[in-house]
C-alpha positions as a LaTeX table, in Angstrom:
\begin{tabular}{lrrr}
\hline
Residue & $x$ (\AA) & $y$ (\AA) & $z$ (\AA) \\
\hline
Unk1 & 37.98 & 66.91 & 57.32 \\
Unk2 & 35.30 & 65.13 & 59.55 \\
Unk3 & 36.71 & 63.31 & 62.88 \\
Unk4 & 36.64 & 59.52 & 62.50 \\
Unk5 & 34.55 & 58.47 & 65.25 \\
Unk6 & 35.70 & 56.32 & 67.98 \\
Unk7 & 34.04 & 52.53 & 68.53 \\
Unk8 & 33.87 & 51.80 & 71.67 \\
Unk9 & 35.23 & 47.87 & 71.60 \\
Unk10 & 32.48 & 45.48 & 72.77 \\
Unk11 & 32.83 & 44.33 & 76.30 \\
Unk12 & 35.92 & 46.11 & 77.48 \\
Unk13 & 34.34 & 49.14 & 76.71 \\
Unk14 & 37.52 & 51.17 & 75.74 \\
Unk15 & 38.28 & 52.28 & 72.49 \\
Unk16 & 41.01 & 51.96 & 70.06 \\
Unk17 & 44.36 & 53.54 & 70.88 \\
Unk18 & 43.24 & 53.92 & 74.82 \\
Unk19 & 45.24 & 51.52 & 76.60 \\
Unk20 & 49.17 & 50.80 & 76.64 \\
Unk21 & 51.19 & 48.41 & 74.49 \\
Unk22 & 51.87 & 46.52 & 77.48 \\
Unk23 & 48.96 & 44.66 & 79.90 \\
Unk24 & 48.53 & 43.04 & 82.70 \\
Unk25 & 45.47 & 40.88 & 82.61 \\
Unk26 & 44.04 & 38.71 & 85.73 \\
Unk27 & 40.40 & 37.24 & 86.18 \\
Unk28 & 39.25 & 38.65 & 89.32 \\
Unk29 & 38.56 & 42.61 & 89.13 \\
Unk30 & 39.08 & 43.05 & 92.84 \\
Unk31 & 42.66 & 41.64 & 91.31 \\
Unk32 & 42.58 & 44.45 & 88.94 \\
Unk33 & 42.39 & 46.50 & 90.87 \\
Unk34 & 45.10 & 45.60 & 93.27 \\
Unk35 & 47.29 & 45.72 & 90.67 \\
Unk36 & 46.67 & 49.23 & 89.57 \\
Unk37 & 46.88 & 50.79 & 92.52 \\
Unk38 & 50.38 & 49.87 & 92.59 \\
Unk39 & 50.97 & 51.80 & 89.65 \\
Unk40 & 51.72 & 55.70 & 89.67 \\
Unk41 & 49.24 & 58.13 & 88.28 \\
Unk42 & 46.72 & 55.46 & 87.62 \\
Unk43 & 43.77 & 55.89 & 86.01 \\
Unk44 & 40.24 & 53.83 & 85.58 \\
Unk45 & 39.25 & 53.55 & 81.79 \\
Unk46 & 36.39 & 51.43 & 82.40 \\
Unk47 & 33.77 & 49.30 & 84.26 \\
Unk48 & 31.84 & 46.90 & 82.59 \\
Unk49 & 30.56 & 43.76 & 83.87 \\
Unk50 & 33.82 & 41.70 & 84.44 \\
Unk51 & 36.08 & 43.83 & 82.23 \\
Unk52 & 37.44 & 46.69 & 84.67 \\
Unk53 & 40.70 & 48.45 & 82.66 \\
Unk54 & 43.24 & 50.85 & 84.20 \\
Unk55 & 45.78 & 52.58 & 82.54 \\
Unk56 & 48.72 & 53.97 & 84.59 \\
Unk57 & 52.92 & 53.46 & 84.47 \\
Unk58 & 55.42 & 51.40 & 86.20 \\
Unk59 & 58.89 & 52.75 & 86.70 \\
Unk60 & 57.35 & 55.14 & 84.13 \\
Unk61 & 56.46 & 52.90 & 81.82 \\
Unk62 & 53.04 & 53.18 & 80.78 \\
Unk63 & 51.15 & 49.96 & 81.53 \\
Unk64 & 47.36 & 49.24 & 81.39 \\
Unk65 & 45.71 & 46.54 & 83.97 \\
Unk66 & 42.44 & 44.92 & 82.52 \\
Unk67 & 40.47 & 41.94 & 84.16 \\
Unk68 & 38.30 & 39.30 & 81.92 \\
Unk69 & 36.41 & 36.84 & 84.51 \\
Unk70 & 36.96 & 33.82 & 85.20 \\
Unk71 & 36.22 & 30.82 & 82.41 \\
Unk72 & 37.84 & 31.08 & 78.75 \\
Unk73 & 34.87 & 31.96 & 76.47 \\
Unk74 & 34.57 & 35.51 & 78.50 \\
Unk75 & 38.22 & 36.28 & 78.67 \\
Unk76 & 38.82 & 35.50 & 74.96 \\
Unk77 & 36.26 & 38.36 & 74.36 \\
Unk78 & 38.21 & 40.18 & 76.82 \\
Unk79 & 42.02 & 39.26 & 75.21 \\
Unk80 & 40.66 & 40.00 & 71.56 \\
Unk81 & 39.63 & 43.15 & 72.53 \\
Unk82 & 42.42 & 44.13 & 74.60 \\
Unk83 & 44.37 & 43.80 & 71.13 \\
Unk84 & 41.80 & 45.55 & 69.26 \\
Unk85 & 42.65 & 48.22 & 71.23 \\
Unk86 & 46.32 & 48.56 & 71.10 \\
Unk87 & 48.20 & 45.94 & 73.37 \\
Unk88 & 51.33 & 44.57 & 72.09 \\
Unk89 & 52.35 & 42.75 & 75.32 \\
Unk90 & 49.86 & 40.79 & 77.61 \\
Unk91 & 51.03 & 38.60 & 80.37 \\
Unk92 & 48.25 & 36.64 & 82.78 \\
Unk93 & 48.48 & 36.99 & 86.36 \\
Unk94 & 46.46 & 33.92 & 87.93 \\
Unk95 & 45.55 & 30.80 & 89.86 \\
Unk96 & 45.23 & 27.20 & 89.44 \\
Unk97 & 45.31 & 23.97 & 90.69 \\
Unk98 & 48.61 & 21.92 & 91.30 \\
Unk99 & 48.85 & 18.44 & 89.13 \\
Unk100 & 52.60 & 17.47 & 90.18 \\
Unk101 & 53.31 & 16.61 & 93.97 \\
Unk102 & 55.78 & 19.19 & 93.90 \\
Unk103 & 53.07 & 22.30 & 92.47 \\
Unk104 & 51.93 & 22.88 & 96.17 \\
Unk105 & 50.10 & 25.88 & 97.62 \\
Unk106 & 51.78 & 28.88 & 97.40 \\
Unk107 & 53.96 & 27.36 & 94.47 \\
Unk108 & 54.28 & 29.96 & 91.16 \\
Unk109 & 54.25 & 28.38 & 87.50 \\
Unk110 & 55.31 & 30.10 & 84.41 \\
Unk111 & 53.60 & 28.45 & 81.78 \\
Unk112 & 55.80 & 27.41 & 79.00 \\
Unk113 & 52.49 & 26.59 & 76.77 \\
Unk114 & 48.49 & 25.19 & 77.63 \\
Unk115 & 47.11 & 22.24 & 76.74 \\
Unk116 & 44.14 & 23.63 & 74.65 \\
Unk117 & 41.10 & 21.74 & 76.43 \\
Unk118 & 38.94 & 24.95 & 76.75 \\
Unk119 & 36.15 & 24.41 & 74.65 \\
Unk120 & 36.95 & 28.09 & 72.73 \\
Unk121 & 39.90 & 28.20 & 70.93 \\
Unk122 & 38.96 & 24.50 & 68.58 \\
Unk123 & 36.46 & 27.25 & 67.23 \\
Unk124 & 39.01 & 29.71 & 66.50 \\
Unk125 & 42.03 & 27.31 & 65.11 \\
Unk126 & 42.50 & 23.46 & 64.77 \\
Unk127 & 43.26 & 21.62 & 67.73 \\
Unk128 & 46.47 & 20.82 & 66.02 \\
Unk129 & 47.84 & 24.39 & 66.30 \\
Unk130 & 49.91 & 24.87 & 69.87 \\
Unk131 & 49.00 & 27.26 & 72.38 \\
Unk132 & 52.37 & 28.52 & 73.27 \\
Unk133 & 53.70 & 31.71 & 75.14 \\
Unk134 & 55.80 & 33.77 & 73.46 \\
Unk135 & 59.66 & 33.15 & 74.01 \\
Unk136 & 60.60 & 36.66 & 75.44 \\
Unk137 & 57.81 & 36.66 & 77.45 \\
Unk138 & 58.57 & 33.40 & 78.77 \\
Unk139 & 62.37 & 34.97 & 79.31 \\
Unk140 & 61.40 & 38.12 & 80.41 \\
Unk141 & 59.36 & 36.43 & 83.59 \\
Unk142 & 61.93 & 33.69 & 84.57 \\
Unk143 & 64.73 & 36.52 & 84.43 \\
Unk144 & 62.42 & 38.57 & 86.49 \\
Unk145 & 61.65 & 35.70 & 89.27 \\
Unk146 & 65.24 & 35.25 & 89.47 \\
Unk147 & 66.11 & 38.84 & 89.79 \\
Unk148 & 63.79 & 39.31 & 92.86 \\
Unk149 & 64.89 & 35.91 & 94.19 \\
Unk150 & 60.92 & 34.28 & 93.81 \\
Unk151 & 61.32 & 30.74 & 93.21 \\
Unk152 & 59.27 & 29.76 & 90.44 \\
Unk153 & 58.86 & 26.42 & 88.09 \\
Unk154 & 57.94 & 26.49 & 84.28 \\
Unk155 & 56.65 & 24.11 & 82.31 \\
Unk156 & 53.45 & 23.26 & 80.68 \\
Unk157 & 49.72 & 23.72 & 82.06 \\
Unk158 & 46.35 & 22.53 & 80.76 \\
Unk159 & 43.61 & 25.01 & 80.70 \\
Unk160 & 40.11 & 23.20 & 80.54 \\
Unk161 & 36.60 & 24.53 & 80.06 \\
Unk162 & 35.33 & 23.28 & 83.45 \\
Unk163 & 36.10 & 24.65 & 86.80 \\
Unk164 & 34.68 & 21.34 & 88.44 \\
Unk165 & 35.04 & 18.34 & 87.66 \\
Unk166 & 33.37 & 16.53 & 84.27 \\
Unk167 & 34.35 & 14.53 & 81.26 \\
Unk168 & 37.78 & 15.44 & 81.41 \\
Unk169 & 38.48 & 14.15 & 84.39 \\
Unk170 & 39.55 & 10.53 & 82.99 \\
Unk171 & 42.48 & 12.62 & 81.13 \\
Unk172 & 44.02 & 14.31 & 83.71 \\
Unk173 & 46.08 & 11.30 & 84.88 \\
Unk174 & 47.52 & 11.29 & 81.79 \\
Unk175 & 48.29 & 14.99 & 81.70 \\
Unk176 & 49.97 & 14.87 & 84.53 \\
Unk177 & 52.02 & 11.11 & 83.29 \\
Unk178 & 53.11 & 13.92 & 81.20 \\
Unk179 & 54.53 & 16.82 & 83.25 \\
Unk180 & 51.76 & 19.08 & 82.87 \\
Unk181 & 52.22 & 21.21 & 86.31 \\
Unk182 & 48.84 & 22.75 & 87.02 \\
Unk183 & 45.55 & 23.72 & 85.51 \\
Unk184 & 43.83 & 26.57 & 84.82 \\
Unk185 & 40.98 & 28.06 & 82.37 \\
Unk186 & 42.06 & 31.05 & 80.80 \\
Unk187 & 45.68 & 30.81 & 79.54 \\
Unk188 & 45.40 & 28.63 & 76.66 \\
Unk189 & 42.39 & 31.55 & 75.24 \\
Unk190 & 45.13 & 34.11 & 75.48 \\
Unk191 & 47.91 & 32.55 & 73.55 \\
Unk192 & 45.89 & 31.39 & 70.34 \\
Unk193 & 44.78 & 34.98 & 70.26 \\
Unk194 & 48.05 & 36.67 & 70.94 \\
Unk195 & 49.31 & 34.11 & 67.75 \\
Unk196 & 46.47 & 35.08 & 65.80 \\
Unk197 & 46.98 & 39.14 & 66.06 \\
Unk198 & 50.73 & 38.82 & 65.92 \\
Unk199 & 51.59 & 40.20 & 69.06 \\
Unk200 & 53.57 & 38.84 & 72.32 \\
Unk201 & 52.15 & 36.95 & 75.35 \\
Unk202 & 52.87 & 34.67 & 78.48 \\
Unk203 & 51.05 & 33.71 & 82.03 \\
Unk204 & 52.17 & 33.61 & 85.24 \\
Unk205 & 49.64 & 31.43 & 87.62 \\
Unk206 & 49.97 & 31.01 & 91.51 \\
Unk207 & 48.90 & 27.69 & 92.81 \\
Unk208 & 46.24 & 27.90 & 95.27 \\
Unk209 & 45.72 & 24.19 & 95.77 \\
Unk210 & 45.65 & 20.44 & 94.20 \\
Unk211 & 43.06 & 19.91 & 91.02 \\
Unk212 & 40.00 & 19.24 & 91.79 \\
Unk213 & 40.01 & 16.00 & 89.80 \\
Unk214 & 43.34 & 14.91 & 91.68 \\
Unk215 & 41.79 & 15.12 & 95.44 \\
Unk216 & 38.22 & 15.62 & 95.12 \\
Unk217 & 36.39 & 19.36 & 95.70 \\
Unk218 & 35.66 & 18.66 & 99.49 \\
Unk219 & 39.81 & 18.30 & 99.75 \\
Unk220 & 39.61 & 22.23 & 98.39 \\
Unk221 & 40.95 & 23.75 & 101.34 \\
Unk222 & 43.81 & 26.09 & 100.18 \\
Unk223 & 46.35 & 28.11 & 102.81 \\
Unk224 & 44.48 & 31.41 & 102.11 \\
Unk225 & 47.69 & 33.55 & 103.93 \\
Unk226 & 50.29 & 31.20 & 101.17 \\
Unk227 & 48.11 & 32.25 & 98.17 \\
Unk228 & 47.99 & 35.72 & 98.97 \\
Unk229 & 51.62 & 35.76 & 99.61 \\
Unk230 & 52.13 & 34.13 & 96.08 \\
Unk231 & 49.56 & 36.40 & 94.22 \\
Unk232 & 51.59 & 39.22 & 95.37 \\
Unk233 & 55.03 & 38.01 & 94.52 \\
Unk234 & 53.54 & 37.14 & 90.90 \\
Unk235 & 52.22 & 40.10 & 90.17 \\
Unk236 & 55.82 & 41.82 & 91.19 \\
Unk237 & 57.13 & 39.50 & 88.52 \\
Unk238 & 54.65 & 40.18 & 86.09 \\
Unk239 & 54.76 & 44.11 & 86.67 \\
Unk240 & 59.13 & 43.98 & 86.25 \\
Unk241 & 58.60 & 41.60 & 83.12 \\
Unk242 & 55.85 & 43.45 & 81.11 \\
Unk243 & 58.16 & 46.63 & 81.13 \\
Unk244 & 61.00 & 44.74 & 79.88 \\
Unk245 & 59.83 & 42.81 & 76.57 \\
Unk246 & 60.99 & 44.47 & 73.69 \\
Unk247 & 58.29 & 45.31 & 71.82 \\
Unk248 & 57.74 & 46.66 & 67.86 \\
Unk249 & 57.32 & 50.40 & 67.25 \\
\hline
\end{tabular}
């Protein structure tokens, strides 16, 4: 019988069945790579443009660590082809910018759900369809952050097309009227796609300083030693959580 050949998946440049059920996902591949060399026997799958993947285990649990760039019309390439490939569970570790006076630097948010102002996902499914993360995701992560004593707050988060400031800006007093806690570009992408293929996702973002739109880009002057402290304590969350959602067989 002849071999089925193996397609390479655009972009992440892995194939089917390469990666683990469970992923860690971040924008930045110096990120990526962070991560995975805090797993044991770790392996690089691939480097291709943004996309760098590494597969390796966790408290031996196999888990696979891919990066997808930063803005949501690259990382939705990324996130469908991540589940192409085999994931089941994919939790974002990121940044973003605080929009409540009490989302400070240094402050982690699990989001809850994303305000879907990305510009991507409108092509993908009406507007009227929520981005939300999936429940024992969301559990999974605020059980972890408790565990390991990491204050964290959940809530909801608006990912938006723009990394500066533009049209939007007139909304984002009104997002935050609402509660929305930060904002961030990426999250909302992943969610519509986990909901479309069926499978089980969540974000975890440190806050590195206010929004833009709230105190004005020369104001962008983050605590780089706070961030770095809350990247890392994220990322500890993420790794315990992703090993602990139940996932199908």
């Amino acid at each position: 019988m002849e071999e089925k050949k193996r397609i390479i998946l655009p972009c992440i440049a892995v194939c089917e069945g390469d990666i683990s059920p469970r992923v860690i996902t971040c924008g930045d591949p110096a990120r990526a790579e962070k991560i995975a060399k805090m797993l044991d026997d770790v392996k690089c799958l691939a480097k291709n443009r943004e996309y760098h993947t590494y597969l390796g285990s966790w408290k031996g649990v196999p888990v696979t660590v891919s990066s997808h760039g930063v803005g949501e019309g690259g990382a939705v390439i990324g996130f469908e082809s991540l589940c192409r490939a085999g994931a089941k569970v994919i939790i974002r570790v990121g940044t973003c910018g605080g929009m409540q006076k009490e989302v400070l630097e240094g402050t982690i948010v699990i989001a809850r759900a994303a305000c879907r102002e990305d510009g991507v996902t409108e092509k993908m499914l009406p507007l009227s369809y929520p981005a939300a993360a999936d429940a024992d995701v969301l559990k999974a992560l605020e059980e972890s952050a408790e565990k390991l004593q990491i204050e964290t707050r959940s809530g909801i988060i608006l990912t938006q097309a723009l990394f500066y400031p533009g049209l939007l800006e007139s909304k984002i007093l009104l997002y935050r009227k609402a509660g929305v806690l930060a904002m961030e570009n990426e999250a909302a992408g992943l969610f519509v796609v986990a909901s479309l293929h069926g499978i089980k996702a969540g974000a975890i973002l440190a806050a590195d300083a206010p929004a833009f739109e709230l105190v004005g880009v020369e104001r962008y002057q983050p605590d780089r030693s706070m961030v770095a402290r809350a990247v890392e304590q994220e990322i500890e969350i993420a790794l315990d959580a992703v090993i602990h959602v139940q996932i199908e067989r």
